[in-house]
Tab-separated table of C-alpha atoms and ligand atoms in Angstrom:
chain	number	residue	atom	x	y	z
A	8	UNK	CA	-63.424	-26.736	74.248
A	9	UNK	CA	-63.739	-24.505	77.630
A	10	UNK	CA	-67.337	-23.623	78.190
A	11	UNK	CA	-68.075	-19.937	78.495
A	12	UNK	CA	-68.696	-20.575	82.616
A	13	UNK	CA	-64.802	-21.932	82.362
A	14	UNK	CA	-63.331	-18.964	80.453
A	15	UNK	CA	-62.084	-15.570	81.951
A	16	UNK	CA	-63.877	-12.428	81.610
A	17	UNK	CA	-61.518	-11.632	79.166
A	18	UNK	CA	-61.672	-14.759	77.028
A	19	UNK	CA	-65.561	-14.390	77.206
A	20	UNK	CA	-65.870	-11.275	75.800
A	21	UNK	CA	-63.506	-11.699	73.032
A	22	UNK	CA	-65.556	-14.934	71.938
A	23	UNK	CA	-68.503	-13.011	72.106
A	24	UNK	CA	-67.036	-9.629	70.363
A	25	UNK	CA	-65.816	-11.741	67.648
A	26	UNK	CA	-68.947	-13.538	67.256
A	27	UNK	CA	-71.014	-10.138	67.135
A	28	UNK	CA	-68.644	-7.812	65.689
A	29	UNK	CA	-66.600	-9.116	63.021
A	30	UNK	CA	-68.415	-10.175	59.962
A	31	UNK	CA	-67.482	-12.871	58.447
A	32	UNK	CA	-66.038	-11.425	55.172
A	33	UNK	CA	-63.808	-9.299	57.507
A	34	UNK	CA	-60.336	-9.470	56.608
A	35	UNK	CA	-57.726	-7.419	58.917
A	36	UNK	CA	-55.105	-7.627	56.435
A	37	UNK	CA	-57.579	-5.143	53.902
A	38	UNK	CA	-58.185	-3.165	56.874
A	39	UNK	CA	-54.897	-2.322	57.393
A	40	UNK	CA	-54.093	-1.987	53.649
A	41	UNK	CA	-57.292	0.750	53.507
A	42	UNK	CA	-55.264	2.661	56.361
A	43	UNK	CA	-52.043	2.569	54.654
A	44	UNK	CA	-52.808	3.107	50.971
A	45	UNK	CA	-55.626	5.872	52.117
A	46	UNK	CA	-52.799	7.766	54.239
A	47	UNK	CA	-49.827	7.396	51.779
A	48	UNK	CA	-52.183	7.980	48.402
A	49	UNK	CA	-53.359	11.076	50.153
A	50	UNK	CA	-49.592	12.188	50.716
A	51	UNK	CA	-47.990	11.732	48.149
A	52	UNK	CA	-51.274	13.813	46.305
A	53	UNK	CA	-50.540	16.613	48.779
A	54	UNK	CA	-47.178	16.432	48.108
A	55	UNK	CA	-47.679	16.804	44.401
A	56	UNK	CA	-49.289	20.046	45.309
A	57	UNK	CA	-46.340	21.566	47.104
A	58	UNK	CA	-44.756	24.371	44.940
A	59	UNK	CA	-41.329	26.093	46.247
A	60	UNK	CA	-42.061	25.923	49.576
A	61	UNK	CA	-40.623	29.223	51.466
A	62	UNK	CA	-38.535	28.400	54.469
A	63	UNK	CA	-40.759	29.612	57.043
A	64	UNK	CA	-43.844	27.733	55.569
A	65	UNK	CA	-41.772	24.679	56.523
A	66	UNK	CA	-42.781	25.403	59.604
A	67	UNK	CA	-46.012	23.947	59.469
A	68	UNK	CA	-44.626	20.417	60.281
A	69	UNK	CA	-43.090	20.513	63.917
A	70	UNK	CA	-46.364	22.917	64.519
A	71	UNK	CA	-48.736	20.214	62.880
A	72	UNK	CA	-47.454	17.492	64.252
A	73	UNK	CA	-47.477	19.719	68.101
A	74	UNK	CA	-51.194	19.942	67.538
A	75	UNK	CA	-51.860	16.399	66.840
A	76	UNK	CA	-50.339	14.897	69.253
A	77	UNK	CA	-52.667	17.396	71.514
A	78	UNK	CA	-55.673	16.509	69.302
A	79	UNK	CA	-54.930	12.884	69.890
A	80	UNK	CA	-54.021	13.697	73.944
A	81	UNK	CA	-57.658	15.562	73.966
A	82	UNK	CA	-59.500	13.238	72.008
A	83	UNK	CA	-58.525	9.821	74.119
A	84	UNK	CA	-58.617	11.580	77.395
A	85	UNK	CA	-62.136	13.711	76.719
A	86	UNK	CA	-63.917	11.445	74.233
A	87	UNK	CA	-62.788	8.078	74.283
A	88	UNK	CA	-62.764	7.744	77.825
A	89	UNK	CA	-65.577	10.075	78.954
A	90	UNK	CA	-69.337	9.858	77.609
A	91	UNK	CA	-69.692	13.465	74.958
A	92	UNK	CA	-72.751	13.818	73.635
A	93	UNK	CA	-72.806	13.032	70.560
A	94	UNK	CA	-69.802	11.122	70.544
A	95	UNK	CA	-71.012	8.171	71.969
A	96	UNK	CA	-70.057	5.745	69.311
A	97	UNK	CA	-66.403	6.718	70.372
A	98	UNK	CA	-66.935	6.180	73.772
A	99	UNK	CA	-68.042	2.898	73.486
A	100	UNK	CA	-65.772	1.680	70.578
A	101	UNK	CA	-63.142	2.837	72.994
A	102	UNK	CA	-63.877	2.269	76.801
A	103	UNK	CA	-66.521	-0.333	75.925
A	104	UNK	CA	-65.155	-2.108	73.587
A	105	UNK	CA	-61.436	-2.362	73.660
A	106	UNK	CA	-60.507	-1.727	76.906
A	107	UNK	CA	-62.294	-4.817	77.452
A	108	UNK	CA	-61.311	-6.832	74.900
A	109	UNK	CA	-57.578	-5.785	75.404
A	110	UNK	CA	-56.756	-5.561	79.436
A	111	UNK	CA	-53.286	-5.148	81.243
A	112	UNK	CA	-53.279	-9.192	81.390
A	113	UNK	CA	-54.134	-9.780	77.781
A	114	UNK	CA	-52.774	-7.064	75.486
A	115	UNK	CA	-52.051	-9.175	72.525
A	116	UNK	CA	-54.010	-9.749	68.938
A	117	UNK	CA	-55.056	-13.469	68.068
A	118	UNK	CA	-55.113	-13.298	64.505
A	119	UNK	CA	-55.391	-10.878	61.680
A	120	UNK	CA	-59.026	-10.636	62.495
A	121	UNK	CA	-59.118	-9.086	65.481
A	122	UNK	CA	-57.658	-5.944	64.091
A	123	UNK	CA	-61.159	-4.881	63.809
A	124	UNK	CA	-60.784	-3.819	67.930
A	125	UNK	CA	-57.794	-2.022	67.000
A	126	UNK	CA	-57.307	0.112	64.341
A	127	UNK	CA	-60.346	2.985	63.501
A	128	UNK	CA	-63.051	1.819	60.895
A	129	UNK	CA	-63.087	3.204	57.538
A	130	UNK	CA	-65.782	4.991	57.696
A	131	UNK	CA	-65.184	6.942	61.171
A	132	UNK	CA	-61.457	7.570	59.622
A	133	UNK	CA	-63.263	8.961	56.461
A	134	UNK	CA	-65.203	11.021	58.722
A	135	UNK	CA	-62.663	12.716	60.934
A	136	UNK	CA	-60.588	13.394	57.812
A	137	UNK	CA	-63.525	15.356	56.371
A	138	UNK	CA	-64.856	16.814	59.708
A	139	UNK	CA	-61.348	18.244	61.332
A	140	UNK	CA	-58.307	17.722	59.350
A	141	UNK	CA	-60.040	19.167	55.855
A	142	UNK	CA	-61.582	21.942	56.805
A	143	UNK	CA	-58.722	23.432	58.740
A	144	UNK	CA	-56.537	22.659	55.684
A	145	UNK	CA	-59.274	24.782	53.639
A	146	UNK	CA	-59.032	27.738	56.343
A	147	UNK	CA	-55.066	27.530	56.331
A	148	UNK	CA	-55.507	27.558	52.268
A	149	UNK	CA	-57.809	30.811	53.212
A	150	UNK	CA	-56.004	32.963	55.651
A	151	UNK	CA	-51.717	31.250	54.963
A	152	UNK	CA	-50.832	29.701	51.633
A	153	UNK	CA	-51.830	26.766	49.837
A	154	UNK	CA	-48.301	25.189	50.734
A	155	UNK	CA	-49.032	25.597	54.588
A	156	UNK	CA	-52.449	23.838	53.697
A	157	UNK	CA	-51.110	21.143	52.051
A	158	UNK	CA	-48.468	20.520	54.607
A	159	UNK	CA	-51.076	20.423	57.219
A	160	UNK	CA	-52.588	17.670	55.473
A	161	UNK	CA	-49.757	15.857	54.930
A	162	UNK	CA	-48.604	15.705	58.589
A	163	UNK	CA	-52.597	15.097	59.300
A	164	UNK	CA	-52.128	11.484	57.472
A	165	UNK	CA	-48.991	10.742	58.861
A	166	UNK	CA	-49.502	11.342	62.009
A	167	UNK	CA	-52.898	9.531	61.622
A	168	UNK	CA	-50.831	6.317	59.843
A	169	UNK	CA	-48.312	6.507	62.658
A	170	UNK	CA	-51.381	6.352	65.253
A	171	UNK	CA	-52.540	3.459	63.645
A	172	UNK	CA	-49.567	1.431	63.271
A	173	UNK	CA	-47.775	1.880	66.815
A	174	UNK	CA	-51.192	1.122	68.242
A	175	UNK	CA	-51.232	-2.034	66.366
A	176	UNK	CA	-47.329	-3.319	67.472
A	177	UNK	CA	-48.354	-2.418	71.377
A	178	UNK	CA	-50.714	-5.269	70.439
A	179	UNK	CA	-48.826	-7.850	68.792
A	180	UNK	CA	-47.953	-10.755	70.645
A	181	UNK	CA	-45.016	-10.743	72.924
A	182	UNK	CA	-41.727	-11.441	71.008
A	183	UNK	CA	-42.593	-9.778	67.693
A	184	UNK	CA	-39.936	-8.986	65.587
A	185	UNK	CA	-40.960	-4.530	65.422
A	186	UNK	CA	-41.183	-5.212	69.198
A	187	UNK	CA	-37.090	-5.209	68.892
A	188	UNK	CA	-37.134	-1.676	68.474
A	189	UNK	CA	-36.367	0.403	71.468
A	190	UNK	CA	-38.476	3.381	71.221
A	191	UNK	CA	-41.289	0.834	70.567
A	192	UNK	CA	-40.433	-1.055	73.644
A	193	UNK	CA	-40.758	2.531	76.212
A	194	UNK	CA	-43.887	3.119	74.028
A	195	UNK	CA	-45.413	-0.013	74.361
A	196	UNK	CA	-44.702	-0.202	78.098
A	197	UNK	CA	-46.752	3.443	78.450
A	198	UNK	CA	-49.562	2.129	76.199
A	199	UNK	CA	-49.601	-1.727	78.194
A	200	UNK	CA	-50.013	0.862	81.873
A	201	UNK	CA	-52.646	2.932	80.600
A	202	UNK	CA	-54.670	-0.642	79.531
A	203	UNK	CA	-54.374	-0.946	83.751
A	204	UNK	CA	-58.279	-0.665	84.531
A	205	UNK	CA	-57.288	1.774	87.314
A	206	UNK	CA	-55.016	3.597	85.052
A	207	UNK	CA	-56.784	4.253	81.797
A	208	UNK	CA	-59.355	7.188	82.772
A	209	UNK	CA	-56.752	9.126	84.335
A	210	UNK	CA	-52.900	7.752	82.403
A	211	UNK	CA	-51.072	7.679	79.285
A	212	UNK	CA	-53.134	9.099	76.676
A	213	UNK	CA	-51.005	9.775	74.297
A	214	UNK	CA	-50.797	6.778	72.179
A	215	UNK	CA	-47.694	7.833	70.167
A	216	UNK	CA	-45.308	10.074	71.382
A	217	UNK	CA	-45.902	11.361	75.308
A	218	UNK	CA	-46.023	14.832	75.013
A	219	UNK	CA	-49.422	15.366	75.740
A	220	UNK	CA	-49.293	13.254	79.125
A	221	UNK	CA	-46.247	14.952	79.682
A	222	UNK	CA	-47.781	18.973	79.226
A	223	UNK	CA	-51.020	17.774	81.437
A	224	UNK	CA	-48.135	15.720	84.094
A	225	UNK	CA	-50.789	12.215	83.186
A	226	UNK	CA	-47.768	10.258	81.794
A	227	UNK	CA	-47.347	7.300	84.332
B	1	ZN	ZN1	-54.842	-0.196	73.021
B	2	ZN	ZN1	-57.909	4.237	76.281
């Protein structure tokens, strides 16, 4: 077995990142089903709430979904990647954590465990649902109609599924069978640049669609 003198950086840290930050009871595959059911229970709850929804209130989608892809744009470029106070625990997860355990030269999961460096922890995805996308859905409920609010929740969870699980097939192994798809393979290239340690303060921060990078000209 290769000594840690004998391993990479890379190899190093992820031996010591699984020894310190997975527990043992850690499974990846309920980690991922948490995401999922969490997302799709909410939506199809919201959903249940929609009554005749007018055409213009439909209108909430393309505008939700325009405002999270900036809320994700702002929130990798100015949190994950700079120190906020306050935010620290993002930082680090982020730029700390798995930047280093994922670089340019070793992008790809070894197991279902290592999930854990990839997609958000259910508590911190419990917390941003309660902290941004609720309240806002309470002040749409407040000042449009209950339909807009529920809408905005409903593109909230997608978008915040869809987050999740591109993020986790730009880190699948080479060769994966989702890999096939070709708006995954431009994607994946965009995500694999901004892992570039000279790229990732300053590229690519989008990690689903590039519209952000593209408004702020950082898509590389
Ligand atoms: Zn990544
Ligand atoms: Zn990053």
């Amino acid at each position: 077995m290769a000594s840690l003198k004998t391993m990479s950086d890379n190899a190093a840290y992820r031996k010591h990142y699984r020894e310190t930050h997975i527990g043992s009871a850690y499974l990846g595959q309920a980690h991922l089903a948490f995401a999922v059911i969490f997302s799709l229970g909410g939506i199809a709850f919201c959903i249940s709430r929609l009554e005749s929804v007018q055409p213009l209130e439909w209108l909430t989608i393309p505008l939700a979904f325009l405002y999270a892809n900036l809320v994700e744009y702002a929130g990798h470029r100015w949190v994950m990647h700079r120190k906020v106070p306050g935010l620290g625990l993002v930082y680090r997860r982020h730029a700390g954590q798995h930047h280093r355990f994922f670089t340019d030269q070793h992008m790809a999961l070894e197991g279902w465990r290592d999930c854990k460096v990839v997609l958000f922890p259910a508590i911190l995805m419990i917390f941003f649902f309660g902290a941004f996308a609720a309240p806002l859905g309470l002040l749409l409920a407040w000042f449009a109609t209950a339909n807009v609010a529920w809408l905005f929740v409903i593109v909230a969870l997608g978008y915040y599924l869809n987050y999740e699980l591109l993020h986790l097939a730009y880190h699948l192994p080479d060769g994966s069978a989702v890999q096939r798809l070709p708006f995954l393979k431009r994607l994946r290239r965009l995500h694999h640049a901004h892992h570039r340690a000279d790229l990732m303060a300053h590229a690519n921060f989008n990690i689903t669609y590039p519209i952000g990078d593209w408004l702020f000209g950082t898509k590389r």
